[in-house]
Amino acid sequence: TKGKPSPWRGVSPRDKKLGAAGITTSNASHGTNCLFLKATSKKASPQWFSALMPVKPKTGYMVKFDVRSKIESGLHPIVWVYYLNKKKGRVSKDITAYRTGIRQPPKSEEWRTAEQKIHTPRGTAYVQLRIQLYRTIGSGWVDNVSVVPFERRDEVRVTWD
């Protein structure tokens, strides 16, 4: 709505011929809109960043989203979870401690659901999601993204619904 910031910020390549990050009204998994990424060059790397989401440190959360892609060369859209402190900086200088990659279902032009349990490290006050086409030529769509507290203690698998 007018005057309110979007919870997602798209970053497109400077050269618009190489790719784009946008919102599309077609092909949504549910509802009418979904995030869209397109790259015509492996140098493009279009991406989306979520708004900062407040979380508790040392707590389990479930990250879940729907994804589909039409890839000519390269990877499915990559989803990263970044752990940030109260000052909105990384909780560690170690890349393996300040971000987690979310496992993906196999590439498919059909919608598939991915979910993974994460544990926020000590000192985490916020998480931010980053979705990108990295070294990829093709298109990707992401919809129904959620990060919710995880209460159960059983193992989580990536599902391909």
Coordinates of N, CA and C in Angstrom, one line a residue:
T1 N 0.8 -1.2 0.0 CA 0.0 0.0 0.0 C 0.9 1.2 0.0
K2 N 0.3 2.3 -0.4 CA 1.1 3.6 -0.5 C 1.6 4.0 0.9
G3 N 2.9 4.4 0.8 CA 3.6 4.8 2.1 C 4.2 3.8 2.9
K4 N 3.9 2.5 2.7 CA 4.4 1.4 3.5 C 5.5 0.7 2.7
P5 N 6.7 0.4 3.3 CA 7.7 -0.3 2.6 C 7.4 -1.7 2.3
S6 N 7.9 -2.3 1.2 CA 7.6 -3.7 0.9 C 8.5 -4.5 1.9
P7 N 8.0 -5.7 2.3 CA 8.8 -6.6 3.1 C 9.9 -7.2 2.4
W8 N 10.0 -7.1 1.0 CA 11.0 -7.7 0.2 C 11.6 -6.6 -0.6
R9 N 13.0 -6.6 -0.9 CA 13.7 -5.7 -1.7 C 14.4 -6.4 -2.8
G10 N 14.0 -6.2 -4.0 CA 14.6 -6.8 -5.2 C 15.8 -6.1 -5.7
V11 N 16.9 -6.8 -6.1 CA 18.1 -6.3 -6.6 C 18.3 -6.9 -8.0
S12 N 18.2 -6.1 -9.0 CA 18.4 -6.5 -10.4 C 19.8 -6.1 -10.8
P13 N 20.4 -6.8 -11.8 CA 21.6 -6.4 -12.4 C 21.5 -5.0 -13.0
R14 N 22.6 -4.2 -13.0 CA 22.6 -2.9 -13.6 C 22.2 -2.9 -15.0
D15 N 22.7 -3.9 -15.7 CA 22.3 -4.0 -17.1 C 21.1 -4.9 -17.2
K16 N 19.9 -4.2 -17.4 CA 18.6 -4.9 -17.4 C 18.5 -6.0 -18.5
K17 N 19.4 -6.0 -19.5 CA 19.4 -7.1 -20.4 C 19.9 -8.4 -19.8
L18 N 20.6 -8.3 -18.7 CA 21.2 -9.5 -18.1 C 20.2 -10.3 -17.2
G19 N 19.2 -9.6 -16.7 CA 18.3 -10.2 -15.8 C 17.5 -9.2 -15.0
A20 N 16.6 -9.8 -14.1 CA 15.7 -8.9 -13.3 C 15.2 -9.7 -12.1
A21 N 14.8 -8.9 -11.0 CA 14.1 -9.4 -9.9 C 12.8 -8.6 -9.8
G22 N 11.7 -9.3 -9.8 CA 10.4 -8.6 -9.8 C 9.3 -9.4 -9.1
I23 N 8.2 -8.8 -9.1 CA 7.0 -9.5 -8.6 C 6.1 -9.8 -9.8
T24 N 5.6 -11.0 -9.9 CA 4.8 -11.3 -11.1 C 3.4 -11.7 -10.6
T25 N 2.4 -11.4 -11.5 CA 1.0 -11.7 -11.1 C 0.6 -13.0 -11.8
S26 N 1.5 -13.6 -12.5 CA 1.2 -14.9 -13.2 C 2.0 -16.0 -12.5
N27 N 1.5 -17.2 -12.6 CA 2.2 -18.4 -12.1 C 2.5 -18.4 -10.6
A28 N 1.7 -17.7 -9.8 CA 1.9 -17.8 -8.3 C 1.4 -19.2 -7.8
S29 N 2.1 -19.6 -6.8 CA 1.7 -20.9 -6.2 C 0.4 -20.8 -5.5
H30 N 0.1 -19.8 -4.8 CA -1.2 -19.5 -4.1 C -1.4 -18.0 -4.2
G31 N -2.6 -17.5 -4.3 CA -2.9 -16.1 -4.4 C -2.6 -15.6 -5.8
T32 N -2.2 -14.3 -5.8 CA -2.0 -13.7 -7.1 C -0.6 -13.2 -7.4
N33 N 0.3 -13.1 -6.4 CA 1.6 -12.6 -6.7 C 2.7 -13.6 -6.1
C34 N 3.9 -13.5 -6.7 CA 5.0 -14.3 -6.2 C 6.3 -13.6 -6.6
L35 N 7.4 -13.9 -6.0 CA 8.7 -13.3 -6.3 C 9.2 -14.0 -7.6
F36 N 9.9 -13.2 -8.4 CA 10.3 -13.7 -9.7 C 11.8 -13.3 -9.9
L37 N 12.6 -14.2 -10.4 CA 14.0 -13.9 -10.8 C 14.3 -14.4 -12.2
K38 N 15.0 -13.6 -13.0 CA 15.3 -14.0 -14.3 C 16.8 -13.6 -14.6
A39 N 17.6 -14.5 -15.2 CA 18.9 -14.2 -15.5 C 19.2 -14.7 -17.0
T40 N 19.7 -13.9 -17.8 CA 20.1 -14.3 -19.2 C 21.6 -14.5 -19.3
S41 N 22.3 -14.2 -18.2 CA 23.8 -14.4 -18.1 C 24.1 -14.9 -16.7
K42 N 25.1 -15.7 -16.6 CA 25.6 -16.2 -15.3 C 26.2 -15.1 -14.5
K43 N 26.5 -14.0 -15.0 CA 27.0 -12.8 -14.3 C 25.9 -12.0 -13.7
A44 N 24.7 -12.3 -14.0 CA 23.5 -11.4 -13.6 C 23.3 -11.4 -12.1
S45 N 23.0 -12.6 -11.5 CA 22.8 -12.8 -10.1 C 21.6 -11.9 -9.5
P46 N 20.4 -11.9 -10.1 CA 19.3 -11.1 -9.5 C 19.0 -11.8 -8.2
Q47 N 18.5 -10.9 -7.2 CA 18.2 -11.5 -5.9 C 17.2 -10.6 -5.2
W48 N 16.6 -11.3 -4.1 CA 15.6 -10.6 -3.3 C 16.2 -10.7 -1.8
F49 N 15.9 -9.6 -1.1 CA 16.2 -9.6 0.4 C 14.9 -9.4 1.1
S50 N 14.7 -10.2 2.2 CA 13.5 -9.9 3.0 C 13.7 -8.8 3.9
A51 N 12.7 -8.3 4.5 CA 12.8 -7.4 5.7 C 13.5 -8.1 6.8
L52 N 14.0 -7.4 7.8 CA 14.6 -8.0 9.0 C 13.4 -8.6 9.8
M53 N 13.5 -9.8 10.3 CA 12.5 -10.5 11.1 C 13.0 -10.7 12.5
P54 N 12.4 -10.1 13.5 CA 12.9 -10.3 14.9 C 12.7 -11.8 15.3
V55 N 13.8 -12.4 15.9 CA 13.8 -13.7 16.4 C 14.5 -13.8 17.7
K56 N 14.4 -14.9 18.4 CA 15.1 -15.2 19.6 C 16.4 -16.0 19.4
P57 N 17.5 -15.6 20.1 CA 18.7 -16.4 19.9 C 18.5 -17.8 20.5
K58 N 19.3 -18.8 19.9 CA 19.4 -20.2 20.4 C 18.0 -20.8 20.4
T59 N 17.2 -20.5 19.3 CA 15.9 -21.0 19.2 C 15.7 -21.7 17.8
G60 N 14.8 -22.7 17.7 CA 14.6 -23.4 16.5 C 13.5 -22.7 15.7
Y61 N 13.6 -22.6 14.4 CA 12.6 -22.0 13.5 C 12.5 -22.9 12.3
M62 N 11.3 -22.9 11.7 CA 11.1 -23.6 10.4 C 11.1 -22.6 9.3
V63 N 11.9 -22.8 8.3 CA 11.9 -21.9 7.1 C 11.2 -22.8 6.0
K64 N 10.2 -22.2 5.4 CA 9.4 -23.0 4.4 C 9.0 -22.1 3.3
F65 N 9.1 -22.6 2.0 CA 8.7 -21.8 0.9 C 8.4 -22.7 -0.3
D66 N 7.6 -22.2 -1.3 CA 7.4 -22.9 -2.5 C 8.3 -22.4 -3.6
V67 N 8.8 -23.2 -4.4 CA 9.8 -22.8 -5.4 C 9.5 -23.6 -6.7
R68 N 9.8 -23.0 -7.8 CA 9.8 -23.6 -9.1 C 10.8 -22.9 -10.0
S69 N 11.3 -23.6 -11.1 CA 12.3 -22.9 -11.9 C 12.2 -23.5 -13.3
K70 N 12.7 -22.7 -14.2 CA 13.0 -23.1 -15.6 C 14.4 -22.7 -15.9
I71 N 15.3 -23.6 -15.7 CA 16.8 -23.3 -15.7 C 17.4 -23.9 -17.0
E72 N 18.1 -23.1 -17.7 CA 18.8 -23.6 -18.9 C 20.2 -24.1 -18.5
S73 N 20.8 -23.4 -17.5 CA 22.2 -23.7 -17.1 C 22.4 -23.2 -15.7
G74 N 22.8 -24.1 -14.8 CA 23.1 -23.6 -13.4 C 22.2 -24.2 -12.4
L75 N 22.0 -23.4 -11.3 CA 21.3 -23.9 -10.1 C 19.9 -23.4 -10.0
H76 N 19.1 -24.1 -9.2 CA 17.8 -23.7 -8.7 C 18.0 -22.3 -7.9
P77 N 17.0 -21.5 -7.7 CA 17.2 -20.3 -6.8 C 17.7 -20.8 -5.5
I78 N 18.7 -20.0 -5.0 CA 19.4 -20.3 -3.7 C 18.7 -19.5 -2.7
V79 N 18.5 -20.1 -1.5 CA 17.9 -19.4 -0.4 C 18.8 -19.4 0.8
W80 N 19.2 -18.3 1.3 CA 20.1 -18.1 2.5 C 19.4 -17.5 3.6
V81 N 19.7 -17.9 4.8 CA 19.2 -17.3 6.0 C 20.4 -16.6 6.7
Y82 N 20.3 -15.3 6.9 CA 21.4 -14.5 7.5 C 21.0 -14.2 9.0
Y83 N 21.9 -14.4 9.9 CA 21.7 -14.2 11.3 C 22.4 -12.9 11.7
L84 N 21.6 -11.9 12.2 CA 22.0 -10.6 12.5 C 21.8 -10.3 14.0
N85 N 22.7 -9.4 14.6 CA 22.7 -9.1 16.0 C 21.8 -7.8 16.2
K86 N 21.7 -7.3 17.4 CA 20.8 -6.2 17.7 C 21.2 -4.9 16.9
K87 N 22.5 -4.8 16.6 CA 23.0 -3.7 15.8 C 22.8 -3.9 14.3
K88 N 22.1 -5.0 13.9 CA 21.8 -5.4 12.5 C 23.1 -5.8 11.7
G89 N 24.1 -6.2 12.5 CA 25.3 -6.7 11.8 C 25.4 -8.2 12.0
R90 N 26.3 -8.8 11.3 CA 26.4 -10.3 11.3 C 26.8 -10.8 12.7
V91 N 26.3 -11.9 13.1 CA 26.6 -12.4 14.5 C 28.0 -13.0 14.6
S92 N 28.7 -13.2 13.5 CA 30.0 -13.7 13.5 C 30.8 -13.3 12.2
K93 N 32.1 -13.3 12.2 CA 32.9 -13.0 11.0 C 33.0 -14.3 10.2
D94 N 32.7 -15.5 10.8 CA 32.8 -16.8 10.1 C 31.5 -17.0 9.3
I95 N 31.7 -17.2 7.9 CA 30.6 -17.3 7.0 C 29.7 -18.5 7.4
T96 N 30.3 -19.6 7.9 CA 29.5 -20.7 8.3 C 28.6 -20.5 9.6
A97 N 29.0 -19.4 10.3 CA 28.2 -19.1 11.5 C 27.2 -18.0 11.3
Y98 N 27.3 -17.2 10.3 CA 26.3 -16.1 10.1 C 25.3 -16.4 9.0
R99 N 25.4 -17.5 8.3 CA 24.3 -17.8 7.4 C 24.2 -19.3 7.2
T100 N 22.9 -19.7 6.8 CA 22.6 -21.1 6.5 C 21.9 -21.2 5.2
G101 N 22.4 -22.1 4.4 CA 21.7 -22.4 3.1 C 20.6 -23.4 3.2
I102 N 19.5 -23.1 2.6 CA 18.3 -24.0 2.7 C 18.4 -25.0 1.6
R103 N 18.2 -26.3 1.9 CA 18.2 -27.3 0.9 C 17.0 -27.2 0.0
Q104 N 17.2 -27.5 -1.2 CA 16.2 -27.4 -2.2 C 15.7 -28.7 -2.8
P105 N 14.4 -28.7 -3.2 CA 14.0 -29.9 -3.9 C 14.6 -29.9 -5.3
P106 N 14.5 -31.0 -6.1 CA 15.1 -31.0 -7.4 C 14.5 -29.9 -8.3
K107 N 15.3 -29.4 -9.3 CA 14.7 -28.4 -10.2 C 13.5 -28.9 -10.9
S108 N 12.5 -28.1 -11.0 CA 11.2 -28.5 -11.6 C 10.4 -27.3 -12.0
E109 N 9.7 -27.4 -13.1 CA 8.8 -26.3 -13.6 C 7.5 -26.4 -12.8
E110 N 7.3 -27.4 -12.0 CA 6.1 -27.5 -11.1 C 6.5 -26.9 -9.8
W111 N 5.5 -26.4 -9.1 CA 5.7 -25.9 -7.7 C 6.1 -27.1 -6.8
R112 N 7.1 -26.9 -6.0 CA 7.5 -27.8 -4.9 C 7.7 -27.0 -3.7
T113 N 7.5 -27.7 -2.5 CA 7.7 -27.1 -1.2 C 9.0 -27.5 -0.6
A114 N 9.8 -26.6 -0.1 CA 11.0 -26.9 0.6 C 10.8 -26.4 2.1
E115 N 11.3 -27.1 3.0 CA 11.3 -26.7 4.4 C 12.5 -27.2 5.1
Q116 N 13.0 -26.4 6.1 CA 14.2 -26.8 6.8 C 14.2 -26.2 8.2
K117 N 14.6 -26.9 9.2 CA 14.7 -26.4 10.5 C 16.0 -25.7 10.6
I118 N 16.0 -24.5 11.3 CA 17.3 -23.8 11.5 C 17.3 -23.5 13.0
H119 N 18.5 -23.3 13.6 CA 18.7 -22.8 15.0 C 19.4 -21.5 14.9
T120 N 18.9 -20.5 15.5 CA 19.5 -19.2 15.6 C 20.7 -19.3 16.5
P121 N 21.9 -18.8 16.1 CA 23.0 -18.8 17.0 C 22.9 -17.8 18.2
R122 N 23.7 -17.9 19.2 CA 23.8 -17.0 20.3 C 24.0 -15.6 19.7
G123 N 23.3 -14.6 20.2 CA 23.5 -13.2 19.8 C 22.6 -12.8 18.7
T124 N 21.8 -13.7 18.1 CA 20.9 -13.4 17.0 C 19.7 -12.6 17.5
A125 N 19.4 -11.5 16.9 CA 18.2 -10.7 17.2 C 17.3 -10.7 16.0
Y126 N 17.8 -10.9 14.8 CA 17.1 -10.8 13.5 C 17.6 -11.9 12.5
V127 N 16.7 -12.3 11.7 CA 17.1 -13.1 10.5 C 16.6 -12.3 9.3
Q128 N 17.4 -12.5 8.2 CA 17.0 -12.0 6.9 C 17.2 -13.1 5.8
L129 N 16.2 -13.2 4.9 CA 16.3 -14.2 3.9 C 16.8 -13.5 2.6
R130 N 17.7 -14.2 1.9 CA 18.2 -13.8 0.6 C 17.9 -14.9 -0.4
I131 N 17.3 -14.5 -1.5 CA 16.9 -15.5 -2.5 C 17.6 -15.0 -3.8
Q132 N 18.4 -15.9 -4.5 CA 19.1 -15.4 -5.7 C 19.3 -16.5 -6.7
L133 N 19.4 -16.1 -7.9 CA 19.9 -17.0 -9.0 C 21.4 -16.7 -9.1
Y134 N 22.2 -17.7 -8.7 CA 23.6 -17.5 -8.7 C 24.3 -18.3 -9.8
R135 N 25.0 -17.7 -10.7 CA 25.7 -18.4 -11.8 C 24.7 -19.3 -12.5
T136 N 23.6 -18.7 -12.8 CA 22.5 -19.4 -13.5 C 21.9 -18.7 -14.6
I137 N 21.5 -19.4 -15.7 CA 20.7 -18.8 -16.8 C 19.4 -19.5 -16.7
G138 N 18.3 -18.7 -16.6 CA 17.0 -19.2 -16.5 C 16.1 -18.3 -15.6
S139 N 15.0 -18.9 -15.1 CA 14.0 -18.2 -14.3 C 13.7 -19.0 -13.1
G140 N 13.3 -18.3 -12.0 CA 12.9 -18.9 -10.8 C 11.8 -18.1 -10.1
W141 N 10.9 -18.8 -9.5 CA 9.7 -18.2 -8.8 C 9.7 -18.8 -7.4
V142 N 9.4 -17.9 -6.4 CA 9.4 -18.3 -5.0 C 8.1 -17.7 -4.4
D143 N 7.4 -18.5 -3.6 CA 6.1 -18.0 -3.1 C 5.9 -18.6 -1.7
N144 N 5.0 -18.1 -0.9 CA 4.6 -18.6 0.4 C 5.8 -18.8 1.3
V145 N 6.7 -17.8 1.5 CA 7.8 -17.9 2.4 C 7.4 -17.6 3.8
S146 N 7.9 -18.5 4.7 CA 7.5 -18.3 6.1 C 8.7 -18.7 7.0
V147 N 8.9 -18.1 8.1 CA 9.8 -18.4 9.2 C 9.1 -18.4 10.5
V148 N 8.8 -19.6 11.0 CA 8.0 -19.7 12.3 C 8.8 -20.5 13.3
P149 N 8.5 -20.2 14.6 CA 9.1 -21.0 15.7 C 8.8 -22.5 15.5
F150 N 9.8 -23.3 15.8 CA 9.7 -24.7 15.7 C 9.7 -25.3 17.1
E151 N 8.6 -26.0 17.4 CA 8.4 -26.6 18.8 C 8.9 -28.0 18.9
R152 N 8.7 -28.8 17.8 CA 9.0 -30.3 17.9 C 10.5 -30.5 17.9
R153 N 10.9 -31.7 18.3 CA 12.3 -32.1 18.4 C 12.6 -33.1 17.3
D154 N 11.7 -33.5 16.5 CA 12.0 -34.5 15.5 C 12.7 -33.9 14.3
E155 N 13.3 -34.8 13.5 CA 14.1 -34.3 12.4 C 13.2 -33.8 11.3
V156 N 13.7 -32.9 10.5 CA 13.0 -32.3 9.4 C 13.6 -32.7 8.1
R157 N 12.8 -33.1 7.1 CA 13.3 -33.4 5.8 C 12.8 -32.4 4.8
V158 N 13.5 -32.3 3.7 CA 13.0 -31.5 2.6 C 11.9 -32.3 1.9
T159 N 10.8 -31.6 1.6 CA 9.7 -32.4 1.0 C 9.5 -31.9 -0.4
W160 N 9.0 -32.8 -1.2 CA 8.6 -32.5 -2.6 C 7.2 -32.8 -2.8
D161 N 6.3 -31.9 -2.4 CA 4.9 -32.0 -2.5 C 4.4 -31.8 -3.9

